[in-house]
Amino acid sequence: MKKLLKTALISAGLLMSASSFAADYPSKNIRLIVPFGAGGGTDAVGRTLANSAKDILGTSISVMNRTGGAGAVGMSFGARQRGDGYTLTVVTREIASLPQMGLMQNTADDFKLIRMVNLDPAVILVPADSPFNTVNDLVAEAKKMPGKVKFASTAAPNFYLMALEQSQDIKLNAVPYNGSSEAIPSVLGHHTQVTMVTPGEAIAQLRSGQLKALGVMSEERISYIPDVATLKEQGIDATTGTWRGIGAPKDTPDEIIEILGNAFDQAMASAEFKDFMAKGAMTIHPLKAQEFTDFVKQDEKVLSQFIK
Amino acid sequence: MTEYLLSGFASAFSMAVFPVLVFGVLGGVILGALPGLTATMGVAILLPFTFGMDATPALVMLIGVYIGGIYGGSIAAILLKTPGTPASAATVLDGHTMAIKGLAAKALSIAAVASFIGGLISTVVLIAVAPVLADFALRFNAPEYFALALFGLTIIASVSAKNIMKGLLAGTIGLLVSMVGLDPISSVPRFTFGVMDLYSGINIIPVLIGLFAIAEGLNQLEKMSSDKQEMPPKFSYKLLSFADFKKILPTSIKSGLIGTSIGSVPGAGADISAFACYNEAKRVAKNPEEFGNGSMHGLAAAESGNNGVTGGSLVPLLTLGVPGDAVSAVLLGALIVQGLTPGPLLFTQNPEIVYGIFSSMIVANIVMLIIGFLGIRFFCRIIEVPKILMIPIIIFLSVIGAYAINNSMFDVGIAITFGLLGFLLNKLDIPSSPILLAIILGPMAETNLRKSLIMYEGSWSFLYDRPIALAFILFAIFSVYSTIKLKKKERLAEKNE
Amino acid sequence: MLNRNIFFPSLVILLSLIFLVFISQFPEPRYQDAPVGAGFFPAVIAVLQIIICSVLIFQYKQKQNNQNKPKQQETKEIPLVSKHSIFGFTLLIGYAALITLVGYLPASLVGFTYYLIYYRVKKPLYYVIAWIFVFTIYFLFGEVFVISLPEGLLFF
């Protein structure tokens, strides 16, 4: 009964909104759904971007945190909103992995992807006094003692670790922690030997020298940690990382996507946003709608090798 | 160090900082008092506003909200039995009982003083021995967390009023509720029945709102109509006396210290601390039977215990650069946005910021105490609001609060369900606080036991070969033993009567 | 008439048994697992719950036997639900439903007014206070804390 009523009301609402045109867009407040909690990294990026974009669009953007299921709840919620350009969603790499694991009903296809915002590689970290100095030291130890090297995993399953394990045919003992804020102290306290997080998550410990970076899993070195060699330089062909972007429900008109895309391009180029990302050691990677969509398709393929 | 502290105080009282500090504390008190709105939410909302501010006022404002928010929860807990945050659930046990007896003003003043003592001690300890605490915090890992959670679960026995079995039943109900969602280790869905909203488990705040605020609203509605002649108790504006202050001082200091240690361990926060301090105060009390019937010590322990966390939780942030709880995660973000590097470097590179934080924490605690005392007369008026108006206000605020946590009507449904459950359990004399405690500690116990087993590759030796873990397990055994002994004594006393 | 001190623990025992069936049907994890699996904790808790409830029933029976002789009149039990708690509960659900449909402001004004009329409140001042409260919260959340309140399916 309630469901029926809901459907009836939603369709009534759709009829009402059909009269709004892209021409006067945006004519009211936009809300941006952040699928992670207030105060986290995704939240901070979303809020800062919203703050920079609001003047460009000439309307305020309110951030709405909708957490749960490692992002599944918020992203599914965002995908199911009306495609009128007034509800946008921060999409993260989980949109490529969770559906394949059966943990999310909606996929990236349910969104029109607007822009990619940042792309951050994984960094392999050990305590400052660790005997490992290069990734090859770590790989050699793992080969010698399969399943014995204790790895502080920020999520289960951990695709960063899987990328390394698969390319080197090794196996570590992955102890699952809840995010980098638990994994890093575990390594600092020598309860585990190694972890993998993004540069931004460990920048404080890298600067203070409490943690040592063995390698970064990007194609090229990262400007925030210029001394850290890539895995490629060390002869290991493995790259991985995480990314974030902005999407809208898939029935959003293309003209609106265009308006929003241009606005976000300007927002990402703004001094305020660039400054925020640089201080957080995050790499802005502004892919346009089509490139972003292709990138996600490619990433889905990469992830499908790990998810069997 | 002293000169940095002094200049910190000078800046805390400067025109650029002091108003922001007062605004932060006051805003925090209001947020904390409203159901569903927590200190975490307050700091996260304010974060973008700090982007344009200087580092010191920005951090001071956020810290003010934090300190005010944890205290604010106690006001609603004492007056209306509706704790605003899980951290003040232990305050209800004795604080609300005092209010029923007409001692609301006294209870509020004790809460303010105890919170102040807890917060102050915590700050002083933070300033003096942060690196020592950091070392302690780093020794905590899965086995220690498991043992701590196990110890915490034994507190259920001491917060279940008359019948321990009924308290334990409430505990198991809470534990089962906490099992809902994706299993934290292997991502197996448990009791989710395909409902996406349940995948991340049941959020504790709507449960808290349901069990306390909504259940109390329904309960009051029934009472109001059944016996209209029941007059509100004789109401006294008497605050705590100097004798009372001397009585609660030792409890408050001890709880402040316990709170600081618990706070310095990442992942263990004000909620656990308040219950642990309550438990400890009851254990050493001369007349433990007073606990739950309006004991000043119980109230002081809970309040000092939860505010004692405020300083402790900054230890991991300032010494290791990792956040100890959700609030310090936001503070970490604020530091980074200001171009500062959290962690040990902050002490050497930006000592003025570190000591600015320290001195403004002390000032924020003083401001909180003043607001607390100035507000007592005003807060007490809440009791005098006619029940017929107060009940719908509680009910409506509960619904909105449950919604606001996650912008989700699903959470409202959870709050309503637990409201009905709490209401029925009250009728069956089954206490609600064990459910809450179990929901906080259940996942901590399970995840960390399984994590430890992965770390130790299936061996259970972590239970005895790690000193801190072993200590907590012994505490747990001791806590069970002393509860049994206490109950035996009570039964004997009953028989002799 | 069912005795609640027996009925409730029995209900919990029954539920725990159903849970145990569910637990036995948890899917196998896809990736790693700890030596203690996903079903272990819930199973332990369910079994504990069954034991606790059995003890509760036993305790109650024993107490009843002891009390049988001196006083037969059961200590008067408060009824589980009354007209008022049912009204309160309906109000809660109605308010939640209304808020989903029309949003915070109209739902709260209607809900509060309806409640006051239901209890035949005659003082106009109470109505005014109620409305002021609703608007104050609207202002406090929307303007001061910038927390979004439910907007309602009809208007958003």
PDB file of N, CA and C in Angstrom, chain A residues 219-285:
ATOM      1  N   GLU A 219      51.865   5.335 -12.542  1.00  0.00           N
ATOM      2  CA  GLU A 219      52.703   5.281 -13.733  1.00  0.00           C
ATOM      3  C   GLU A 219      53.956   6.157 -13.547  1.00  0.00           C
ATOM      4  N   GLU A 220      53.728   7.342 -12.978  1.00  0.00           N
ATOM      5  CA  GLU A 220      54.840   8.262 -12.758  1.00  0.00           C
ATOM      6  C   GLU A 220      54.900   8.657 -11.295  1.00  0.00           C
ATOM      7  N   ARG A 221      56.051   9.215 -10.897  1.00  0.00           N
ATOM      8  CA  ARG A 221      56.175   9.641  -9.504  1.00  0.00           C
ATOM      9  C   ARG A 221      55.164  10.730  -9.172  1.00  0.00           C
ATOM     10  N   ILE A 222      54.846  10.841  -7.883  1.00  0.00           N
ATOM     11  CA  ILE A 222      53.828  11.787  -7.417  1.00  0.00           C
ATOM     12  C   ILE A 222      54.540  13.002  -6.834  1.00  0.00           C
ATOM     13  N   SER A 223      54.039  14.199  -7.197  1.00  0.00           N
ATOM     14  CA  SER A 223      54.749  15.420  -6.815  1.00  0.00           C
ATOM     15  C   SER A 223      54.866  15.601  -5.305  1.00  0.00           C
ATOM     16  N   TYR A 224      53.898  15.080  -4.550  1.00  0.00           N
ATOM     17  CA  TYR A 224      53.943  15.284  -3.091  1.00  0.00           C
ATOM     18  C   TYR A 224      55.042  14.451  -2.429  1.00  0.00           C
ATOM     19  N   ILE A 225      55.372  13.321  -3.043  1.00  0.00           N
ATOM     20  CA  ILE A 225      56.406  12.454  -2.480  1.00  0.00           C
ATOM     21  C   ILE A 225      57.404  12.131  -3.593  1.00  0.00           C
ATOM     22  N   PRO A 226      58.154  13.154  -4.028  1.00  0.00           N
ATOM     23  CA  PRO A 226      58.995  12.989  -5.218  1.00  0.00           C
ATOM     24  C   PRO A 226      60.116  11.957  -5.041  1.00  0.00           C
ATOM     25  N   ASP A 227      60.514  11.673  -3.799  1.00  0.00           N
ATOM     26  CA  ASP A 227      61.611  10.734  -3.582  1.00  0.00           C
ATOM     27  C   ASP A 227      61.187   9.284  -3.659  1.00  0.00           C
ATOM     28  N   VAL A 228      59.891   9.039  -3.690  1.00  0.00           N
ATOM     29  CA  VAL A 228      59.424   7.655  -3.678  1.00  0.00           C
ATOM     30  C   VAL A 228      59.347   7.129  -5.104  1.00  0.00           C
ATOM     31  N   ALA A 229      60.066   6.037  -5.350  1.00  0.00           N
ATOM     32  CA  ALA A 229      60.108   5.464  -6.694  1.00  0.00           C
ATOM     33  C   ALA A 229      58.823   4.700  -6.994  1.00  0.00           C
ATOM     34  N   THR A 230      58.441   4.680  -8.262  1.00  0.00           N
ATOM     35  CA  THR A 230      57.271   3.888  -8.635  1.00  0.00           C
ATOM     36  C   THR A 230      57.663   2.411  -8.640  1.00  0.00           C
ATOM     37  N   LEU A 231      56.661   1.542  -8.628  1.00  0.00           N
ATOM     38  CA  LEU A 231      56.950   0.117  -8.689  1.00  0.00           C
ATOM     39  C   LEU A 231      57.563  -0.245 -10.039  1.00  0.00           C
ATOM     40  N   LYS A 232      57.119   0.476 -11.086  1.00  0.00           N
ATOM     41  CA  LYS A 232      57.659   0.238 -12.426  1.00  0.00           C
ATOM     42  C   LYS A 232      59.164   0.439 -12.431  1.00  0.00           C
ATOM     43  N   GLU A 233      59.620   1.521 -11.782  1.00  0.00           N
ATOM     44  CA  GLU A 233      61.066   1.781 -11.709  1.00  0.00           C
ATOM     45  C   GLU A 233      61.778   0.636 -11.018  1.00  0.00           C
ATOM     46  N   GLN A 234      61.071  -0.035 -10.092  1.00  0.00           N
ATOM     47  CA  GLN A 234      61.693  -1.127  -9.345  1.00  0.00           C
ATOM     48  C   GLN A 234      61.466  -2.473 -10.034  1.00  0.00           C
ATOM     49  N   GLY A 235      60.983  -2.389 -11.282  1.00  0.00           N
ATOM     50  CA  GLY A 235      60.849  -3.620 -12.072  1.00  0.00           C
ATOM     51  C   GLY A 235      59.603  -4.421 -11.774  1.00  0.00           C
ATOM     52  N   ILE A 236      58.603  -3.794 -11.166  1.00  0.00           N
ATOM     53  CA  ILE A 236      57.373  -4.527 -10.861  1.00  0.00           C
ATOM     54  C   ILE A 236      56.228  -3.857 -11.603  1.00  0.00           C
ATOM     55  N   ASP A 237      55.535  -4.613 -12.423  1.00  0.00           N
ATOM     56  CA  ASP A 237      54.475  -4.026 -13.228  1.00  0.00           C
ATOM     57  C   ASP A 237      53.142  -4.143 -12.487  1.00  0.00           C
ATOM     58  N   ALA A 238      52.903  -3.202 -11.584  1.00  0.00           N
ATOM     59  CA  ALA A 238      51.623  -3.187 -10.878  1.00  0.00           C
ATOM     60  C   ALA A 238      51.270  -1.744 -10.573  1.00  0.00           C
ATOM     61  N   THR A 239      50.099  -1.307 -11.052  1.00  0.00           N
ATOM     62  CA  THR A 239      49.617   0.025 -10.692  1.00  0.00           C
ATOM     63  C   THR A 239      48.209  -0.144 -10.133  1.00  0.00           C
ATOM     64  N   THR A 240      47.902   0.661  -9.156  1.00  0.00           N
ATOM     65  CA  THR A 240      46.554   0.652  -8.587  1.00  0.00           C
ATOM     66  C   THR A 240      46.369   1.919  -7.774  1.00  0.00           C
ATOM     67  N   GLY A 241      45.143   2.172  -7.430  1.00  0.00           N
ATOM     68  CA  GLY A 241      44.839   3.372  -6.654  1.00  0.00           C
ATOM     69  C   GLY A 241      43.345   3.516  -6.512  1.00  0.00           C
ATOM     70  N   THR A 242      42.934   4.723  -6.198  1.00  0.00           N
ATOM     71  CA  THR A 242      41.503   4.956  -6.061  1.00  0.00           C
ATOM     72  C   THR A 242      41.148   6.285  -6.697  1.00  0.00           C
ATOM     73  N   TRP A 243      39.869   6.468  -6.994  1.00  0.00           N
ATOM     74  CA  TRP A 243      39.465   7.699  -7.661  1.00  0.00           C
ATOM     75  C   TRP A 243      38.095   8.137  -7.185  1.00  0.00           C
ATOM     76  N   ARG A 244      37.803   9.409  -7.449  1.00  0.00           N
ATOM     77  CA  ARG A 244      36.485   9.948  -7.135  1.00  0.00           C
ATOM     78  C   ARG A 244      36.014  10.803  -8.305  1.00  0.00           C
ATOM     79  N   GLY A 245      34.705  10.947  -8.444  1.00  0.00           N
ATOM     80  CA  GLY A 245      34.166  11.800  -9.485  1.00  0.00           C
ATOM     81  C   GLY A 245      32.761  12.228  -9.123  1.00  0.00           C
ATOM     82  N   ILE A 246      32.122  12.931 -10.064  1.00  0.00           N
ATOM     83  CA  ILE A 246      30.760  13.397  -9.835  1.00  0.00           C
ATOM     84  C   ILE A 246      29.862  12.783 -10.898  1.00  0.00           C
ATOM     85  N   GLY A 247      28.699  12.295 -10.490  1.00  0.00           N
ATOM     86  CA  GLY A 247      27.747  11.720 -11.429  1.00  0.00           C
ATOM     87  C   GLY A 247      26.354  12.268 -11.188  1.00  0.00           C
ATOM     88  N   ALA A 248      25.486  12.078 -12.182  1.00  0.00           N
ATOM     89  CA  ALA A 248      24.089  12.477 -12.073  1.00  0.00           C
ATOM     90  C   ALA A 248      23.242  11.284 -12.514  1.00  0.00           C
ATOM     91  N   PRO A 249      21.985  11.201 -12.089  1.00  0.00           N
ATOM     92  CA  PRO A 249      21.140  10.090 -12.540  1.00  0.00           C
ATOM     93  C   PRO A 249      21.109  10.017 -14.061  1.00  0.00           C
ATOM     94  N   LYS A 250      20.955   8.808 -14.628  1.00  0.00           N
ATOM     95  CA  LYS A 250      21.227   8.639 -16.058  1.00  0.00           C
ATOM     96  C   LYS A 250      20.212   9.311 -16.961  1.00  0.00           C
ATOM     97  N   ASP A 251      19.015   9.657 -16.443  1.00  0.00           N
ATOM     98  CA  ASP A 251      18.065  10.352 -17.308  1.00  0.00           C
ATOM     99  C   ASP A 251      18.213  11.876 -17.263  1.00  0.00           C
ATOM    100  N   THR A 252      19.335  12.355 -16.748  1.00  0.00           N
ATOM    101  CA  THR A 252      19.575  13.805 -16.736  1.00  0.00           C
ATOM    102  C   THR A 252      19.848  14.281 -18.166  1.00  0.00           C
ATOM    103  N   PRO A 253      19.203  15.391 -18.612  1.00  0.00           N
ATOM    104  CA  PRO A 253      19.427  15.871 -19.988  1.00  0.00           C
ATOM    105  C   PRO A 253      20.905  16.248 -20.223  1.00  0.00           C
ATOM    106  N   ASP A 254      21.366  16.021 -21.449  1.00  0.00           N
ATOM    107  CA  ASP A 254      22.773  16.275 -21.774  1.00  0.00           C
ATOM    108  C   ASP A 254      23.156  17.738 -21.608  1.00  0.00           C
ATOM    109  N   GLU A 255      22.177  18.649 -21.887  1.00  0.00           N
ATOM    110  CA  GLU A 255      22.503  20.078 -21.759  1.00  0.00           C
ATOM    111  C   GLU A 255      22.900  20.401 -20.324  1.00  0.00           C
ATOM    112  N   ILE A 256      22.170  19.763 -19.374  1.00  0.00           N
ATOM    113  CA  ILE A 256      22.466  20.033 -17.964  1.00  0.00           C
ATOM    114  C   ILE A 256      23.828  19.456 -17.598  1.00  0.00           C
ATOM    115  N   ILE A 257      24.126  18.255 -18.110  1.00  0.00           N
ATOM    116  CA  ILE A 257      25.431  17.641 -17.854  1.00  0.00           C
ATOM    117  C   ILE A 257      26.535  18.572 -18.355  1.00  0.00           C
ATOM    118  N   GLU A 258      26.286  19.179 -19.516  1.00  0.00           N
ATOM    119  CA  GLU A 258      27.235  20.106 -20.121  1.00  0.00           C
ATOM    120  C   GLU A 258      27.483  21.314 -19.200  1.00  0.00           C
ATOM    121  N   ILE A 259      26.368  21.903 -18.723  1.00  0.00           N
ATOM    122  CA  ILE A 259      26.479  23.067 -17.833  1.00  0.00           C
ATOM    123  C   ILE A 259      27.273  22.702 -16.590  1.00  0.00           C
ATOM    124  N   LEU A 260      26.902  21.539 -15.999  1.00  0.00           N
ATOM    125  CA  LEU A 260      27.570  21.120 -14.767  1.00  0.00           C
ATOM    126  C   LEU A 260      29.041  20.804 -15.014  1.00  0.00           C
ATOM    127  N   GLY A 261      29.313  20.138 -16.142  1.00  0.00           N
ATOM    128  CA  GLY A 261      30.684  19.775 -16.467  1.00  0.00           C
ATOM    129  C   GLY A 261      31.574  21.007 -16.551  1.00  0.00           C
ATOM    130  N   ASN A 262      31.075  22.029 -17.248  1.00  0.00           N
ATOM    131  CA  ASN A 262      31.867  23.255 -17.357  1.00  0.00           C
ATOM    132  C   ASN A 262      32.077  23.898 -15.996  1.00  0.00           C
ATOM    133  N   ALA A 263      31.017  23.874 -15.185  1.00  0.00           N
ATOM    134  CA  ALA A 263      31.128  24.479 -13.856  1.00  0.00           C
ATOM    135  C   ALA A 263      32.174  23.742 -13.026  1.00  0.00           C
ATOM    136  N   PHE A 264      32.153  22.412 -13.078  1.00  0.00           N
ATOM    137  CA  PHE A 264      33.116  21.657 -12.274  1.00  0.00           C
ATOM    138  C   PHE A 264      34.540  21.819 -12.813  1.00  0.00           C
ATOM    139  N   ASP A 265      34.679  21.972 -14.163  1.00  0.00           N
ATOM    140  CA  ASP A 265      36.015  22.246 -14.704  1.00  0.00           C
ATOM    141  C   ASP A 265      36.589  23.512 -14.080  1.00  0.00           C
ATOM    142  N   GLN A 266      35.737  24.554 -14.043  1.00  0.00           N
ATOM    143  CA  GLN A 266      36.204  25.813 -13.452  1.00  0.00           C
ATOM    144  C   GLN A 266      36.479  25.662 -11.970  1.00  0.00           C
ATOM    145  N   ALA A 267      35.590  24.904 -11.281  1.00  0.00           N
ATOM    146  CA  ALA A 267      35.755  24.724  -9.834  1.00  0.00           C
ATOM    147  C   ALA A 267      37.066  24.007  -9.538  1.00  0.00           C
ATOM    148  N   MET A 268      37.365  22.976 -10.355  1.00  0.00           N
ATOM    149  CA  MET A 268      38.595  22.208 -10.101  1.00  0.00           C
ATOM    150  C   MET A 268      39.838  23.033 -10.415  1.00  0.00           C
ATOM    151  N   ALA A 269      39.660  24.041 -11.290  1.00  0.00           N
ATOM    152  CA  ALA A 269      40.800  24.885 -11.621  1.00  0.00           C
ATOM    153  C   ALA A 269      40.937  26.063 -10.658  1.00  0.00           C
ATOM    154  N   SER A 270      39.959  26.222  -9.766  1.00  0.00           N
ATOM    155  CA  SER A 270      39.998  27.371  -8.859  1.00  0.00           C
ATOM    156  C   SER A 270      41.150  27.238  -7.874  1.00  0.00           C
ATOM    157  N   ALA A 271      41.662  28.380  -7.456  1.00  0.00           N
ATOM    158  CA  ALA A 271      42.810  28.384  -6.547  1.00  0.00           C
ATOM    159  C   ALA A 271      42.445  27.693  -5.240  1.00  0.00           C
ATOM    160  N   GLU A 272      41.231  27.940  -4.771  1.00  0.00           N
ATOM    161  CA  GLU A 272      40.809  27.391  -3.478  1.00  0.00           C
ATOM    162  C   GLU A 272      40.841  25.861  -3.501  1.00  0.00           C
ATOM    163  N   PHE A 273      40.262  25.281  -4.559  1.00  0.00           N
ATOM    164  CA  PHE A 273      40.201  23.828  -4.632  1.00  0.00           C
ATOM    165  C   PHE A 273      41.588  23.220  -4.824  1.00  0.00           C
ATOM    166  N   LYS A 274      42.376  23.853  -5.705  1.00  0.00           N
ATOM    167  CA  LYS A 274      43.724  23.328  -5.958  1.00  0.00           C
ATOM    168  C   LYS A 274      44.555  23.351  -4.683  1.00  0.00           C
ATOM    169  N   ASP A 275      44.391  24.450  -3.940  1.00  0.00           N
ATOM    170  CA  ASP A 275      45.124  24.596  -2.685  1.00  0.00           C
ATOM    171  C   ASP A 275      44.725  23.506  -1.694  1.00  0.00           C
ATOM    172  N   PHE A 276      43.413  23.262  -1.586  1.00  0.00           N
ATOM    173  CA  PHE A 276      42.909  22.240  -0.667  1.00  0.00           C
ATOM    174  C   PHE A 276      43.476  20.863  -1.030  1.00  0.00           C
ATOM    175  N   MET A 277      43.447  20.546  -2.326  1.00  0.00           N
ATOM    176  CA  MET A 277      43.902  19.224  -2.751  1.00  0.00           C
ATOM    177  C   MET A 277      45.413  19.082  -2.540  1.00  0.00           C
ATOM    178  N   ALA A 278      46.141  20.156  -2.805  1.00  0.00           N
ATOM    179  CA  ALA A 278      47.598  20.087  -2.633  1.00  0.00           C
ATOM    180  C   ALA A 278      47.951  19.883  -1.167  1.00  0.00           C
ATOM    181  N   LYS A 279      47.236  20.579  -0.268  1.00  0.00           N
ATOM    182  CA  LYS A 279      47.531  20.425   1.146  1.00  0.00           C
ATOM    183  C   LYS A 279      47.185  19.028   1.628  1.00  0.00           C
ATOM    184  N   GLY A 280      46.179  18.428   1.043  1.00  0.00           N
ATOM    185  CA  GLY A 280      45.815  17.071   1.426  1.00  0.00           C
ATOM    186  C   GLY A 280      46.583  16.010   0.648  1.00  0.00           C
ATOM    187  N   ALA A 281      47.545  16.420  -0.178  1.00  0.00           N
ATOM    188  CA  ALA A 281      48.343  15.508  -1.007  1.00  0.00           C
ATOM    189  C   ALA A 281      47.468  14.632  -1.892  1.00  0.00           C
ATOM    190  N   MET A 282      46.426  15.236  -2.472  1.00  0.00           N
ATOM    191  CA  MET A 282      45.578  14.496  -3.406  1.00  0.00           C
ATOM    192  C   MET A 282      45.799  15.048  -4.806  1.00  0.00           C
ATOM    193  N   THR A 283      45.744  14.187  -5.809  1.00  0.00           N
ATOM    194  CA  THR A 283      46.056  14.575  -7.168  1.00  0.00           C
ATOM    195  C   THR A 283      44.772  14.811  -7.964  1.00  0.00           C
ATOM    196  N   ILE A 284      44.580  16.059  -8.418  1.00  0.00           N
ATOM    197  CA  ILE A 284      43.404  16.355  -9.241  1.00  0.00           C
ATOM    198  C   ILE A 284      43.610  15.713 -10.609  1.00  0.00           C
ATOM    199  N   HIS A 285      42.601  15.031 -11.100  1.00  0.00           N
ATOM    200  CA  HIS A 285      42.703  14.326 -12.369  1.00  0.00           C
ATOM    201  C   HIS A 285      41.405  14.589 -13.125  1.00  0.00           C
TER     202      HIS A 285
END
